[in-house]
XYZ file of C-alpha atoms in Angstrom:
759
model
C -4.080 64.887 -54.265
C -6.662 66.179 -56.994
C -4.960 68.458 -59.488
C -6.699 71.935 -58.860
C -4.975 74.661 -58.343
C -6.646 77.625 -59.659
C -10.404 78.045 -56.884
C -12.416 79.856 -56.844
C -14.869 80.593 -54.617
C -18.826 82.323 -54.693
C -19.370 83.965 -51.889
C -17.568 85.500 -48.844
C -19.812 84.206 -45.045
C -17.829 81.058 -42.947
C -18.757 77.925 -45.269
C -16.560 79.980 -48.067
C -13.772 81.651 -46.276
C -12.799 78.395 -44.511
C -13.359 76.584 -47.743
C -10.697 79.336 -48.975
C -8.272 79.369 -46.486
C -7.976 75.400 -45.475
C -7.627 74.898 -49.838
C -5.712 77.349 -48.899
C -3.344 75.585 -46.497
C -3.267 72.538 -47.843
C -1.148 73.300 -50.843
C 0.729 77.375 -50.977
C 0.580 77.039 -54.778
C -2.682 77.046 -55.139
C -4.304 80.494 -56.364
C -7.843 80.522 -54.432
C -9.614 83.152 -54.658
C -12.954 84.786 -53.044
C -15.624 86.643 -54.310
C -18.474 88.522 -52.310
C -20.481 90.936 -53.592
C -20.972 92.767 -49.815
C -18.688 94.628 -48.220
C -16.321 92.529 -45.530
C -18.965 93.875 -42.256
C -21.603 93.327 -43.766
C -23.404 89.769 -42.419
C -26.909 88.293 -41.729
C -27.240 88.476 -38.057
C -25.505 88.688 -34.877
C -23.689 85.731 -33.160
C -22.639 82.590 -34.091
C -22.957 78.934 -32.700
C -20.129 76.520 -33.393
C -20.570 73.034 -31.148
C -17.320 71.390 -29.427
C -17.257 68.758 -32.153
C -17.441 71.621 -35.182
C -13.824 73.260 -32.294
C -12.627 69.619 -32.232
C -12.759 69.584 -36.156
C -11.060 72.443 -37.191
C -8.048 72.581 -34.426
C -6.808 69.813 -36.590
C -7.064 71.211 -39.510
C -5.866 74.559 -38.738
C -4.538 75.261 -35.280
C -4.220 78.843 -35.383
C -8.420 79.328 -36.840
C -8.908 77.491 -33.860
C -6.392 79.130 -31.724
C -7.528 82.456 -32.241
C -11.896 81.842 -31.929
C -10.958 79.981 -28.557
C -9.605 83.575 -27.130
C -13.026 84.588 -28.840
C -15.807 82.651 -27.063
C -18.696 82.807 -24.511
C -18.879 79.434 -23.115
C -22.836 78.857 -20.931
C -24.178 75.625 -19.789
C -27.307 76.341 -19.446
C -30.898 76.964 -21.011
C -33.317 78.797 -19.472
C -37.104 78.327 -20.944
C -39.070 81.225 -19.768
C -43.362 80.381 -20.155
C -46.274 82.086 -19.028
C -43.923 84.089 -15.784
C -42.660 80.088 -15.088
C -38.278 80.467 -15.531
C -37.333 76.520 -16.048
C -33.595 75.515 -16.296
C -32.028 73.110 -17.611
C -27.885 72.113 -17.766
C -25.702 70.792 -18.965
C -26.115 71.657 -22.139
C -22.609 73.308 -23.291
C -22.231 76.067 -25.741
C -20.223 78.711 -27.331
C -19.892 81.365 -29.157
C -19.025 84.479 -30.322
C -19.956 87.568 -32.990
C -20.166 87.343 -36.635
C -18.203 89.980 -37.557
C -15.839 88.579 -35.758
C -15.498 85.419 -36.977
C -15.268 87.005 -39.653
C -12.248 88.737 -39.905
C -11.141 85.570 -38.237
C -11.534 83.978 -41.385
C -10.109 87.383 -43.708
C -7.241 87.050 -41.951
C -6.390 83.868 -41.745
C -6.794 84.134 -45.715
C -4.816 87.203 -47.006
C -1.961 85.530 -43.981
C -2.393 82.347 -46.331
C -2.530 84.363 -49.837
C -6.137 83.899 -50.504
C -7.373 86.406 -52.221
C -10.190 88.498 -51.352
C -12.452 90.494 -53.331
C -15.213 92.713 -51.645
C -17.994 94.543 -53.077
C -17.409 92.357 -56.475
C -19.712 90.462 -57.404
C -18.803 87.292 -59.368
C -18.444 86.099 -62.730
C -21.521 83.964 -63.922
C -20.822 80.361 -62.379
C -20.262 78.793 -66.515
C -17.040 81.738 -66.904
C -15.676 80.836 -64.270
C -16.108 76.854 -64.533
C -14.046 77.514 -67.831
C -10.757 79.757 -66.188
C -10.847 78.058 -62.752
C -10.418 74.304 -61.704
C -12.881 73.789 -58.970
C -15.034 76.684 -58.671
C -16.609 76.779 -54.306
C -20.373 78.133 -55.320
C -20.656 78.952 -51.730
C -23.426 81.617 -52.195
C -26.311 80.783 -49.642
C -29.946 79.822 -49.661
C -30.313 81.928 -52.457
C -27.096 80.509 -54.460
C -27.449 82.201 -58.081
C -25.152 79.227 -59.097
C -27.772 76.718 -57.815
C -30.678 78.587 -59.713
C -28.482 78.845 -63.006
C -27.307 74.925 -62.907
C -31.200 73.563 -60.850
C -32.015 71.938 -64.408
C -29.387 69.306 -62.545
C -29.037 70.359 -58.802
C -32.777 70.012 -58.358
C -33.086 71.795 -55.737
C -36.338 71.702 -53.698
C -36.604 74.690 -51.110
C -39.447 74.946 -48.954
C -41.078 77.717 -47.221
C -42.852 77.712 -44.077
C -44.803 79.216 -41.508
C -43.215 81.560 -39.886
C -41.639 85.424 -39.772
C -38.650 85.984 -37.900
C -36.067 89.006 -37.484
C -31.895 88.703 -36.224
C -32.016 90.898 -33.637
C -29.204 92.121 -30.912
C -28.911 93.425 -27.307
C -26.457 95.264 -25.100
C -26.276 92.814 -22.690
C -25.041 89.168 -22.206
C -27.507 87.091 -20.982
C -26.396 84.339 -18.936
C -27.966 81.347 -20.484
C -29.533 80.672 -24.199
C -33.081 81.776 -23.546
C -36.358 81.016 -24.697
C -39.538 83.057 -23.478
C -42.890 82.574 -24.937
C -44.744 85.727 -24.734
C -49.628 85.112 -25.810
C -49.967 88.149 -27.178
C -53.754 89.587 -28.361
C -52.777 88.799 -31.284
C -50.871 85.516 -30.583
C -47.827 83.641 -29.775
C -44.504 84.955 -30.149
C -41.711 83.428 -29.280
C -37.886 84.564 -28.321
C -34.309 83.260 -28.815
C -31.693 84.387 -27.386
C -28.627 83.557 -26.317
C -25.158 86.006 -25.654
C -22.541 85.945 -28.454
C -19.973 88.106 -26.129
C -19.039 89.748 -22.701
C -21.801 92.130 -23.558
C -23.593 91.024 -26.454
C -27.269 88.385 -27.401
C -28.303 87.709 -30.813
C -31.520 88.185 -30.127
C -34.517 86.438 -32.753
C -38.318 86.852 -32.230
C -40.495 84.280 -34.260
C -44.481 84.356 -34.736
C -46.766 82.265 -37.452
C -47.100 84.655 -40.293
C -50.640 85.196 -39.335
C -50.095 86.427 -35.589
C -47.668 88.697 -38.038
C -49.644 90.555 -39.682
C -52.031 90.956 -36.975
C -49.232 92.383 -34.925
C -49.017 95.203 -37.518
C -45.501 94.450 -38.030
C -46.156 94.065 -42.492
C -46.753 98.300 -42.060
C -44.205 98.853 -39.749
C -40.184 99.632 -41.800
C -37.184 98.500 -39.085
C -37.307 100.787 -35.348
C -40.060 100.498 -35.401
C -39.857 96.554 -35.362
C -37.251 96.644 -33.216
C -39.380 99.310 -30.732
C -42.459 96.376 -30.442
C -40.456 93.118 -30.310
C -38.301 95.582 -26.898
C -42.173 95.950 -25.562
C -42.758 92.318 -25.772
C -40.429 90.501 -23.975
C -39.000 94.144 -22.002
C -39.049 91.858 -18.911
C -36.663 89.211 -20.883
C -34.316 92.238 -21.676
C -34.565 93.858 -18.604
C -35.778 97.174 -20.381
C -33.067 96.973 -22.820
C -33.222 98.098 -25.976
C -32.773 96.189 -28.931
C -31.175 96.854 -31.835
C -30.591 95.767 -35.891
C -28.223 96.189 -38.610
C -30.014 96.080 -42.213
C -32.180 93.848 -40.535
C -35.562 92.134 -42.097
C -38.275 89.962 -41.671
C -38.303 86.918 -43.589
C -39.739 83.485 -43.353
C -36.811 80.344 -43.144
C -36.847 77.515 -46.114
C -35.352 74.937 -46.409
C -33.639 73.874 -49.100
C -32.272 70.228 -50.254
C -31.057 70.126 -53.299
C -30.691 66.774 -54.277
C -26.495 66.546 -56.607
C -24.399 69.326 -55.097
C -22.101 68.602 -57.666
C -21.714 69.306 -61.739
C -18.791 68.782 -62.938
C -15.941 71.123 -61.539
C -18.488 73.037 -59.749
C -19.893 72.010 -56.106
C -22.427 73.121 -53.785
C -20.829 73.824 -49.615
C -23.616 75.215 -46.950
C -26.325 77.413 -47.214
C -26.361 76.810 -51.293
C -26.481 72.883 -50.604
C -29.048 72.799 -48.194
C -29.903 74.603 -44.554
C -31.335 74.443 -41.702
C -33.942 76.188 -38.744
C -31.491 78.212 -36.141
C -33.704 76.447 -33.674
C -31.016 74.111 -33.314
C -28.347 76.150 -34.592
C -26.634 74.423 -37.159
C -26.063 76.290 -40.894
C -23.002 78.100 -40.357
C -21.688 74.781 -38.379
C -22.848 72.520 -41.142
C -21.128 75.125 -43.460
C -17.856 74.498 -41.788
C -18.044 71.383 -41.478
C -18.902 71.399 -45.220
C -15.985 73.047 -45.599
C -13.740 70.756 -44.015
C -14.286 67.422 -45.964
C -14.650 69.568 -49.333
C -11.014 69.983 -47.820
C -10.093 66.629 -47.179
C -12.187 64.616 -49.595
C -9.806 66.388 -52.372
C -6.556 66.072 -49.762
C -7.354 62.104 -50.214
C -8.800 61.721 -53.725
C -6.746 60.981 -56.757
C -9.410 63.255 -59.263
C -11.271 66.029 -59.309
C -14.861 63.803 -59.438
C -13.512 61.310 -57.161
C -12.809 64.088 -54.548
C -16.309 66.421 -55.201
C -18.193 62.588 -55.105
C -16.575 60.987 -51.533
C -17.775 64.593 -50.390
C -21.626 64.591 -50.981
C -21.190 60.718 -50.246
C -20.049 61.816 -46.329
C -21.827 65.044 -45.902
C -25.689 64.128 -47.652
C -26.248 62.090 -44.564
C -24.824 63.882 -42.064
C -26.280 67.305 -43.448
C -30.218 64.568 -43.350
C -30.099 63.403 -40.883
C -29.449 67.363 -38.558
C -32.514 68.612 -41.100
C -34.884 65.749 -40.130
C -33.530 67.379 -36.247
C -34.260 71.362 -38.310
C -37.200 70.473 -39.084
C -38.885 68.707 -36.347
C -37.634 71.910 -33.883
C -39.048 73.772 -36.821
C -42.308 72.018 -37.231
C -42.885 72.080 -33.450
C -41.913 76.262 -32.967
C -45.440 76.006 -35.606
C -47.352 74.636 -33.795
C -45.615 76.049 -30.230
C -49.662 77.496 -29.663
C -51.170 73.225 -28.998
C -48.965 73.105 -26.317
C -48.999 75.912 -24.112
C -51.532 74.246 -21.349
C -49.003 71.872 -20.997
C -47.591 71.896 -16.929
C -44.553 74.365 -16.570
C -42.261 71.280 -16.387
C -43.098 69.721 -19.591
C -43.427 72.815 -21.368
C -39.743 73.207 -20.602
C -38.996 69.096 -22.078
C -40.931 69.031 -24.510
C -39.474 72.093 -26.008
C -36.161 71.108 -24.674
C -36.036 67.633 -26.759
C -38.565 68.960 -29.699
C -36.102 67.354 -32.216
C -35.554 64.598 -31.181
C -31.997 64.718 -30.537
C -32.237 65.501 -26.748
C -33.822 62.948 -25.193
C -34.603 61.714 -22.022
C -32.297 59.631 -21.253
C -29.573 62.623 -22.725
C -30.862 65.593 -20.140
C -30.882 62.622 -17.819
C -26.863 62.724 -18.045
C -27.186 66.377 -18.277
C -29.595 67.580 -15.303
C -30.757 64.942 -13.740
C -32.499 67.010 -10.637
C -34.215 68.514 -13.859
C -35.643 65.886 -15.795
C -36.480 63.415 -12.048
C -38.584 66.859 -11.446
C -40.832 66.730 -14.885
C -40.669 62.744 -13.658
C -41.944 63.691 -10.959
C -44.633 66.400 -11.856
C -45.917 63.772 -14.658
C -46.709 61.065 -12.107
C -44.046 59.080 -12.173
C -42.975 56.503 -9.329
C -39.502 57.207 -8.218
C -36.814 55.043 -9.779
C -39.563 54.920 -12.665
C -38.538 55.818 -16.577
C -41.984 57.067 -17.372
C -43.139 54.134 -20.646
C -42.970 51.756 -16.978
C -46.286 54.414 -16.240
C -49.839 52.851 -16.324
C -52.768 54.088 -18.650
C -56.119 52.823 -18.784
C -58.376 53.216 -21.756
C -62.018 52.121 -21.325
C -62.263 49.362 -17.843
C -58.785 48.394 -19.286
C -55.560 49.045 -17.504
C -51.857 48.866 -19.746
C -49.112 48.474 -17.261
C -47.096 49.846 -19.807
C -47.223 52.856 -22.201
C -45.611 50.321 -25.160
C -47.824 48.189 -27.668
C -46.425 45.927 -29.963
C -47.163 47.114 -33.532
C -49.697 44.995 -35.799
C -47.656 43.659 -38.452
C -49.128 40.835 -40.878
C -47.215 37.851 -41.334
C -48.914 36.145 -44.266
C -48.799 33.029 -42.826
C -52.561 31.489 -41.951
C -53.781 29.271 -44.228
C -57.823 29.927 -45.320
C -57.595 32.454 -42.531
C -56.801 29.881 -39.386
C -54.093 31.032 -37.126
C -51.134 28.648 -36.594
C -48.939 27.616 -34.661
C -46.674 30.331 -36.464
C -48.952 32.867 -34.321
C -49.423 31.341 -31.488
C -45.117 31.530 -31.019
C -45.301 34.965 -32.596
C -48.172 36.822 -30.336
C -47.117 34.366 -27.336
C -43.057 35.210 -27.539
C -44.187 39.260 -27.795
C -46.845 38.076 -25.144
C -43.785 37.412 -22.713
C -41.214 39.905 -23.460
C -43.363 42.554 -21.528
C -45.258 45.432 -23.063
C -48.261 46.456 -22.231
C -50.247 45.353 -24.871
C -50.044 42.936 -28.447
C -51.950 43.723 -31.349
C -52.875 40.763 -34.114
C -51.796 41.791 -37.464
C -54.888 42.850 -39.950
C -57.566 40.282 -39.315
C -59.543 40.257 -42.060
C -63.599 40.575 -41.575
C -64.661 37.806 -44.922
C -61.678 35.865 -48.002
C -61.930 38.620 -49.822
C -61.337 41.314 -47.786
C -57.493 39.619 -47.926
C -54.178 41.168 -48.696
C -52.292 38.011 -49.494
C -53.606 34.246 -49.327
C -51.376 34.007 -46.275
C -53.265 36.501 -44.557
C -55.743 36.147 -40.801
C -59.670 35.964 -40.927
C -62.437 36.523 -38.297
C -64.908 34.867 -40.450
C -65.412 32.071 -39.578
C -65.847 29.989 -35.885
C -62.850 28.069 -36.511
C -60.879 30.674 -36.774
C -62.501 32.289 -33.699
C -61.117 29.311 -32.460
C -58.263 29.581 -32.964
C -57.546 33.093 -32.051
C -58.864 32.132 -28.364
C -56.213 29.460 -27.934
C -53.462 32.333 -29.046
C -55.453 34.283 -26.247
C -55.626 31.903 -23.605
C -51.721 31.341 -23.934
C -51.056 35.879 -23.431
C -53.934 35.988 -20.543
C -52.644 33.000 -18.582
C -49.035 32.314 -18.816
C -47.949 36.697 -19.201
C -51.005 38.086 -16.907
C -51.731 41.765 -16.944
C -51.179 41.908 -20.920
C -53.265 42.726 -22.681
C -54.330 41.224 -26.181
C -56.163 43.494 -29.327
C -57.435 43.147 -32.797
C -56.531 45.043 -35.233
C -59.856 44.260 -38.040
C -59.936 45.842 -41.142
C -60.411 44.295 -44.782
C -57.881 44.881 -48.013
C -59.898 46.708 -50.218
C -57.965 47.819 -53.464
C -54.946 46.103 -51.986
C -56.402 43.263 -51.652
C -55.629 39.535 -54.203
C -51.705 39.661 -53.725
C -48.786 37.709 -53.825
C -46.267 37.419 -49.726
C -44.872 39.605 -49.360
C -40.915 38.132 -49.092
C -42.492 36.973 -52.932
C -43.844 40.183 -54.383
C -45.103 43.355 -51.918
C -48.308 44.614 -53.103
C -48.459 42.334 -56.965
C -50.757 40.992 -58.322
C -51.424 37.319 -57.755
C -50.674 34.705 -60.868
C -53.084 32.956 -60.451
C -56.395 32.639 -57.710
C -57.605 36.053 -57.580
C -60.778 36.982 -56.183
C -62.939 40.372 -57.315
C -61.818 43.657 -55.644
C -64.418 46.464 -54.176
C -63.469 49.711 -53.006
C -64.491 53.268 -53.012
C -64.140 53.257 -56.044
C -62.770 52.034 -59.437
C -58.831 53.354 -58.697
C -56.341 50.657 -59.938
C -53.075 50.835 -56.822
C -50.590 51.130 -59.163
C -51.155 50.138 -63.264
C -50.916 46.552 -62.602
C -52.996 46.689 -59.985
C -56.102 44.656 -60.732
C -59.142 48.155 -60.332
C -61.156 47.456 -58.387
C -65.466 48.003 -57.973
C -66.682 51.103 -56.986
C -69.330 49.179 -54.318
C -73.054 49.623 -54.674
C -74.865 50.835 -51.143
C -75.637 46.892 -50.831
C -72.525 46.088 -51.226
C -71.947 48.715 -48.447
C -74.169 47.128 -46.078
C -73.038 43.409 -46.593
C -68.925 44.958 -45.504
C -70.257 46.284 -42.766
C -72.343 43.310 -41.720
C -69.044 41.637 -42.217
C -67.467 43.582 -39.605
C -70.013 42.844 -36.847
C -69.834 39.263 -37.035
C -65.758 39.096 -36.732
C -66.172 41.695 -34.189
C -68.418 39.435 -31.999
C -65.930 36.484 -33.081
C -63.221 38.379 -32.405
C -65.269 39.223 -28.369
C -66.112 36.198 -27.740
C -62.263 34.707 -28.137
C -61.333 36.867 -25.955
C -59.283 40.037 -26.988
C -58.874 42.574 -24.892
C -58.691 45.599 -27.328
C -60.537 45.755 -30.808
C -58.598 48.462 -33.864
C -61.207 49.531 -36.159
C -57.998 49.270 -39.521
C -58.371 52.745 -41.062
C -55.059 53.349 -42.429
C -52.643 52.770 -45.388
C -54.796 52.565 -48.161
C -57.552 49.686 -46.853
C -60.840 50.041 -47.925
C -61.576 51.944 -45.175
C -58.931 54.261 -45.974
C -60.127 54.692 -49.503
C -63.163 56.077 -48.584
C -61.290 59.055 -45.852
C -58.316 59.574 -48.993
C -59.295 62.333 -51.599
C -57.037 60.157 -54.044
C -59.139 57.181 -53.951
C -62.855 58.612 -53.360
C -63.819 59.881 -56.417
C -67.240 59.089 -55.060
C -70.815 61.248 -56.277
C -73.231 60.027 -53.505
C -73.700 60.479 -50.973
C -70.095 58.802 -50.264
C -68.206 60.992 -51.445
C -67.419 64.587 -51.980
C -67.198 66.731 -48.576
C -64.509 65.331 -45.500
C -68.275 64.791 -43.686
C -69.092 62.628 -46.644
C -65.983 60.944 -47.221
C -65.661 60.286 -43.574
C -69.777 58.846 -44.248
C -69.054 54.600 -44.335
C -66.132 54.717 -42.440
C -68.085 56.065 -39.322
C -70.906 54.019 -39.932
C -68.735 50.780 -39.584
C -67.534 52.005 -36.322
C -71.114 52.380 -34.859
C -71.943 49.333 -36.011
C -68.726 47.279 -34.881
C -68.753 49.915 -31.211
C -72.171 48.318 -31.199
C -71.192 45.128 -31.194
C -67.916 45.135 -29.061
C -68.846 44.783 -24.977
C -68.544 48.140 -24.065
C -66.453 47.565 -21.734
C -63.517 47.021 -23.291
C -62.589 49.550 -25.390
C -61.954 50.539 -29.018
C -59.334 52.698 -31.675
C -58.635 53.708 -34.522
C -55.657 54.217 -36.983
C -55.732 56.297 -39.714
C -52.775 57.714 -41.709
C -52.686 61.085 -40.970
C -51.962 62.367 -44.195
C -51.068 60.169 -48.018
C -48.069 62.399 -48.654
C -48.508 62.781 -52.196
C -50.383 66.109 -53.261
C -54.089 66.693 -53.142
C -54.535 63.896 -50.235
C -55.169 63.490 -46.832
C -53.538 67.188 -45.019
C -52.784 66.658 -40.915
C -55.590 69.707 -40.785
C -58.046 66.708 -42.144
C -56.541 64.683 -40.178
C -57.262 66.508 -37.171
C -61.172 65.964 -37.808
C -60.984 63.103 -39.195
C -59.802 61.940 -35.575
C -62.316 63.822 -34.224
C -65.147 62.635 -35.704
C -63.636 59.659 -34.788
C -63.410 60.455 -30.487
C -67.103 62.141 -30.962
C -68.828 58.441 -31.889
C -66.232 56.808 -28.763
C -62.768 56.060 -30.260
C -60.959 55.345 -26.919
C -57.581 56.191 -28.745
C -56.812 56.640 -32.074
C -53.281 55.423 -33.300
C -52.102 57.815 -35.924
C -49.513 56.698 -39.154
C -49.382 57.830 -42.694
C -49.093 57.019 -45.796
C -49.331 54.095 -48.032
C -52.645 55.134 -49.459
C -51.121 56.022 -52.407
C -48.346 54.322 -54.599
C -46.790 57.160 -55.648
C -46.408 58.770 -52.004
C -43.196 60.451 -51.234
C -42.864 60.137 -47.058
C -40.638 62.394 -45.265
C -38.831 59.178 -43.298
C -36.219 59.419 -41.087
C -36.913 58.974 -36.461
C -39.432 59.348 -35.022
C -41.241 60.665 -38.350
C -44.327 60.170 -37.276
C -45.352 61.274 -33.917
C -45.763 65.382 -34.904
C -49.059 63.349 -36.234
C -50.099 61.747 -33.577
C -49.089 65.378 -30.902
C -51.240 67.227 -32.989
C -53.871 65.306 -33.061
C -53.833 64.499 -28.619
C -53.777 68.370 -28.415
C -56.367 69.696 -30.410
C -58.772 66.305 -30.735
C -58.368 66.268 -26.844
C -58.119 62.329 -27.757
C -55.458 59.994 -26.122
C -53.382 58.964 -29.501
C -51.429 55.692 -30.084
C -48.003 57.575 -32.063
C -46.147 54.951 -34.663
C -43.441 54.972 -37.450
C -39.916 54.256 -36.738
C -39.505 54.064 -32.788
C -37.116 52.444 -31.943
C -35.506 52.912 -28.994
C -37.238 52.989 -25.376
C -34.483 56.204 -24.945
C -37.468 57.346 -28.430
C -40.131 55.798 -26.412
C -39.659 57.895 -22.541
C -39.306 61.329 -24.483
C -42.019 60.647 -26.499
C -44.567 60.168 -23.075
C -42.690 62.468 -21.076
C -42.557 65.133 -23.300
C -46.968 65.080 -23.694
C -46.651 64.273 -27.993
C -47.725 60.626 -27.184
C -50.135 58.419 -24.269
C -48.591 54.412 -25.848
C -45.532 54.252 -28.915
C -46.256 51.217 -31.154
C -42.522 49.003 -31.714
C -42.971 47.149 -35.040
C -39.586 45.860 -36.187
C -37.775 45.712 -32.819
C -39.877 43.735 -31.404
C -39.617 41.443 -34.599
C -35.623 41.691 -33.891
C -35.663 40.946 -29.989
C -39.196 39.984 -28.435
C -38.739 41.009 -25.358
C -37.508 43.958 -25.876
C -39.869 45.828 -23.456
C -38.625 43.806 -20.971
C -34.869 43.958 -21.738
C -35.620 47.895 -21.669
C -36.525 47.680 -18.391
C -33.513 45.616 -18.178
C -30.796 48.406 -19.327
C -32.753 51.232 -16.904
C -32.051 49.060 -13.728
C -36.826 48.400 -13.352
C -37.936 45.941 -11.295
C -41.253 46.876 -10.852
C -44.696 45.914 -12.014
C -45.258 47.578 -15.342
C -42.200 44.621 -16.964
C -42.458 41.123 -15.228
C -40.296 38.865 -16.248
C -41.962 35.331 -16.439
C -41.384 32.594 -14.003
C -39.044 30.713 -16.104
C -36.970 33.204 -17.391
C -36.357 35.254 -14.452
C -32.859 34.040 -15.088
C -31.993 35.777 -17.915
C -33.016 39.316 -16.806
C -30.084 40.100 -16.387
C -27.127 40.603 -19.582
C -24.691 37.283 -20.139
C -21.288 38.066 -19.516
C -19.326 37.860 -21.825
C -15.916 37.910 -21.101
C -12.673 39.203 -18.189
C -13.380 42.388 -17.760
C -11.425 42.681 -14.879
C -8.022 41.822 -15.949
C -5.052 43.688 -13.828
C -3.810 46.667 -14.958
C 0.174 47.897 -15.404
C 1.273 49.119 -12.141
C 4.231 50.422 -13.686
C 5.512 51.821 -17.360
C 9.255 51.688 -17.205
C 10.563 54.685 -20.551
C 13.147 53.334 -22.568
């Protein structure tokens, strides 16, 4: 146990109060003081939702608080989604809520009973002074934390604003479910989030995009006028009941992330350290869990410094995961208009799975009847998971929605794929995926990334590829195999990945070309800016490679316009600084990639589909935006692309990606709905549950997976076996059928004891 005997808590919200109570309970000799600038009953919002997991932690840490809360909770299982007059209900979710004021009173009473000093209507002294006077200072002073601001150079906060305005209100009746209602007004889309928090009261949050809020006149309304207008918009949902407010104001959500959570004897907790959008009900939950973890670490660690380090190490990954889910949910609601025309049940499923925490598998367990109805509406035959439904691209029908993503193997000699590629791609073709893609196949020797990259600039290479496609078609009938054509541009002439990714060759370098003479990294070779004559030569290289790909028997061709390679380098304003007809405006930056696309499409057999991979964002300031990516996709679709393979990043070395599970799929979702073109989603899609969820929600048409197929070449067949699917979309090769069920690994049928005798 640490020696913190005098503790100051800045902020009397649930997190600060619960931390104070726990710290005092664990050591009654401690002097714990809470400063709260507002009155005891002043609070933002009305109801609070807590998960069973959080309540379990409270029960173990402080049974007195748990028992007080348990007597107050309103519980329900259903979620209602109302859209265009249709209401769909999904059950089995399990919520518990109570009034925020009641929660605060319970915590006030617990603090007083333990001897915590509560100072209401009293601003806390400056944190520097508290740090000198107390052993530990807990800053639980909220999203606008003055403590965080005072030490911004230490905590290094990033505060991100978002696109919607929202207001917390209440109604004097209880919804019978967690309710999402969508109103399409003359000014735009408005959504209601509502849930009961007492037998006769509900929280109501009204949210809309900033431009809708302004167009509807809310900016000019006072508090009461806003409340009345919201009640009018959602009169049906409210059953004619009025709404009420308590110092409610329209605001925009701000996501808070800090690089550090502690400084000396001062530590951040709750919204001061991190925020997560209310649409996943996580703010109070995270603050209470922070308090539990902080108290435990102070109890377990021998010193304050070690305790604060342990607290941050324990909580940071949990918070980061929650923030990723909250960000996905927030952005889904920001872009709600994209999904309004979906079939009603699919729309409801899409909303329920928006954060990627609730999945197709979760919903099948919670509410199989609802999930099966969504599947029927989607077109899934009985017993067929969404991932095993067919999909047609031009003259090619894929038997399922799984794509083995292009993965550079760096194992060719003079551009010729050898036995390694036959085994690598052949194994994945036998593994059940609907489409198996090659790595980026280079159109010329100087278009390689490394000396180990494959090519299609010679007949010998085409013959070697034909050996591979023949094997796939003969040994795994129904599996399509696609080729990805590209040119490395400024990212070429580098070492093999495992020898130093993106590092120049120690010797034997070849000259590089690019849209502009900009090196990829400071240590990279500076490329030459392509002349008009050279652009023509490269276009001809693409045509030649396309003709060879057709003769080699590929079923689909993908043009690589992503990841900072040559064609991608023309698209991004960060890598294209040209002042001629191929640089400047988005239309001019698109010109050469479209010229290449048209040339390739003209050389590629008409009945075979062609896709384009793009980077939908550069993850860097001044780079390609999501809005520009939509227009890039629209241009390729207008020129005949059958699908857009939506990746992100790898365009500039200074990128700052927002990694996370399925983190690139929102870009594919947006392109699919705004452009109306089929899309392939990529990026940390790792489970068949993710694939089913994304397909059924209508966020993508196909899912491309890379690392899972390195881990398990038979990933798709194993996904079928694990789901009990044995249909035509996942056919085991005859020699492998005996392995279509998981082998037994040990005895599981040992007899259980029939009788236990007491001593």
